[in-house]
C-alpha atoms as one frame of an Amber mdcrd trajectory, in Angstrom:
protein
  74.231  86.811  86.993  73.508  83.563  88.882  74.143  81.103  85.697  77.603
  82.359  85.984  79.314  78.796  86.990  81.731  78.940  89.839  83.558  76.365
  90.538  86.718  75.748  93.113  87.764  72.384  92.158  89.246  70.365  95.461
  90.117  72.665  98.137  92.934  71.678 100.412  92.594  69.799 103.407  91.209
  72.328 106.282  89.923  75.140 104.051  88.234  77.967 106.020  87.363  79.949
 103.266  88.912  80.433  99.888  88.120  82.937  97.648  89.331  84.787  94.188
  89.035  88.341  92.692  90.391  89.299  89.605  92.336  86.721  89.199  93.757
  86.232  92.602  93.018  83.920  94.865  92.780  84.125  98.615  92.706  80.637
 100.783  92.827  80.203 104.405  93.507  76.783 106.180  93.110  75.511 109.741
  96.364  74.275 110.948  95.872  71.675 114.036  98.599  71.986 116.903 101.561
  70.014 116.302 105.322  69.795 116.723 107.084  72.141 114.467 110.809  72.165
 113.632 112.178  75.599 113.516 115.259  77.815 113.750 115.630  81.256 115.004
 119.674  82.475 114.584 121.755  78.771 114.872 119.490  77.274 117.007 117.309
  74.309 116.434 114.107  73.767 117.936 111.139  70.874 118.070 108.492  72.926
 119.234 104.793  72.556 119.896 102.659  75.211 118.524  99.007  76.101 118.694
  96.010  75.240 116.126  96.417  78.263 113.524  94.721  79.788 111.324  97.414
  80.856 108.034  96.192  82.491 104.995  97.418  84.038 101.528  96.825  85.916
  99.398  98.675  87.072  95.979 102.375  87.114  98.538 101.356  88.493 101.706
 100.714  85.940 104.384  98.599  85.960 107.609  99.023  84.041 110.410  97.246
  83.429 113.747  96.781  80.931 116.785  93.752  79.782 117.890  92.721  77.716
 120.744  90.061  75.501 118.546  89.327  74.776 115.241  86.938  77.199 114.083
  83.185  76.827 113.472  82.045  80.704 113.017  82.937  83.286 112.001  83.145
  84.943 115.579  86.271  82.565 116.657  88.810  85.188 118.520  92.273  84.953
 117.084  95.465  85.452 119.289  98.730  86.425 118.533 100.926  83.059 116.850
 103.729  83.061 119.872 106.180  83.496 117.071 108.706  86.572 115.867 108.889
  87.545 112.290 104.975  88.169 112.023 103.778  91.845 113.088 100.763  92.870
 115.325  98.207  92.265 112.683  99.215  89.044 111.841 101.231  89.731 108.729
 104.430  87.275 108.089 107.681  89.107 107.008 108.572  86.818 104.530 112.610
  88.411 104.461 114.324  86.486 101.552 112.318  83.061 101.709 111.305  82.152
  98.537 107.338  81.640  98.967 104.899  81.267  96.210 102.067  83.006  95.284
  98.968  82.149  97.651  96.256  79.623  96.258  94.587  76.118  96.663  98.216
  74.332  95.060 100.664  76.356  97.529  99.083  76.983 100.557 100.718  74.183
 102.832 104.018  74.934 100.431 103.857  78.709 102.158 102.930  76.985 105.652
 105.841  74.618 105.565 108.211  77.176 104.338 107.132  79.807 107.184 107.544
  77.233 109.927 110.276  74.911 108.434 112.403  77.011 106.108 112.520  80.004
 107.495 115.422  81.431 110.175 113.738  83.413 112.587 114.972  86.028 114.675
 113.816  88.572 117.133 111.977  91.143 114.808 108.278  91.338 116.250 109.250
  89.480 118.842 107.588  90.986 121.917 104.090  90.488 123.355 103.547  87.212
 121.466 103.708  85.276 124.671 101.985  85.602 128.648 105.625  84.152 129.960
 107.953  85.787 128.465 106.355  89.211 126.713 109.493  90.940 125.903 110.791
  87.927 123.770 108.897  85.102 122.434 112.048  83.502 121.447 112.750  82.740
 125.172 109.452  80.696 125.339 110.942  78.893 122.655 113.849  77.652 124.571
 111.146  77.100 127.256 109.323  73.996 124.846 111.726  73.007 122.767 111.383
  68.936 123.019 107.579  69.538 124.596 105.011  67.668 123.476 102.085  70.045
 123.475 101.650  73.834 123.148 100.139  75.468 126.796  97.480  77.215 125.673
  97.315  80.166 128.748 100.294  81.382 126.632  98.125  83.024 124.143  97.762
  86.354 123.818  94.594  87.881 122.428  94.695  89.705 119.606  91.627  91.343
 119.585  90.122  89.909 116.011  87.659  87.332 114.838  88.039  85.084 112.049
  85.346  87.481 110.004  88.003  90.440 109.900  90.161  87.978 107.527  86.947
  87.614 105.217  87.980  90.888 103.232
């Protein structure tokens, strides 16, 4: 069993961990914080967002915040302050278009969850201290900020090993 080669190739910039079974493959990437442009409903927004971690696999995406980039396995997650992504973390994709999850369409998914996608207020509560009945109203809060404040966070009561499997 160990003379079985396994080998990933290049792995994206900011793999965590990147795996495959049967076939499929499962990747997750750190995301540092950074400005974001997004629209929920008609509105446009230049927001700052928090380091996250985002991960695929097959066409279900994950997505959490975290405060730093992780080093172990024990790094707590926290709800992304964003609607559209339910209490474990799972994106509802809707009718975007977005690829099956690997090493070659990773930041494709990211950039079309954050940049191509219209969000509106489904999952939007308890994503934010401020303003837990709608995260969209912290939104409107940043838009044009420069950096994310990260006392906004809410826990979400994982580590990064719960996403291992």
């Amino acid at each position: 069993m160990n003379r079985i080669p396994l080998l990933t190739g290049l792995l994206p910039h900011n793999t965590l961990f990147w795996g495959q079974e049967g076939g499929q493959e499962q990747i997750a990437i750190y995301v540092p914080p950074r400005l974001w442009r997004t629209i929920a409903y008609e509105r446009h927004y230049r927001l700052p967002m928090p380091g996250m971690v985002f991960l695929g696999q097959e066409r279900q995406y994950t997505v959490f915040a975290v405060k730093q980039k992780p080093k172990t396995t024990e790094t707590p997650l926290y709800h992304l302050p964003a609607p559209n992504v339910d209490g474990d973390g799972r994106i509802c994709l809707g009718q975007a278009p977005f690829p099956t999850a690997g090493r070659d369409t990773i930041y494709d998914a990211l950039k079309l969850f954050m940049e191509g996608s219209r969000f509106n207020h489904d999952n939007s509560r308890q994503r934010c201290v401020s303003f837990p009945d709608n995260t969209l109203d912290l939104w409107a809060k940043l838009d044009g900020q420069k950096r994310f404040p990260p006392e906004e966070l809410v826990p979400a009561r994982k580590q990064l090993k719960q996403l291992l499997g």
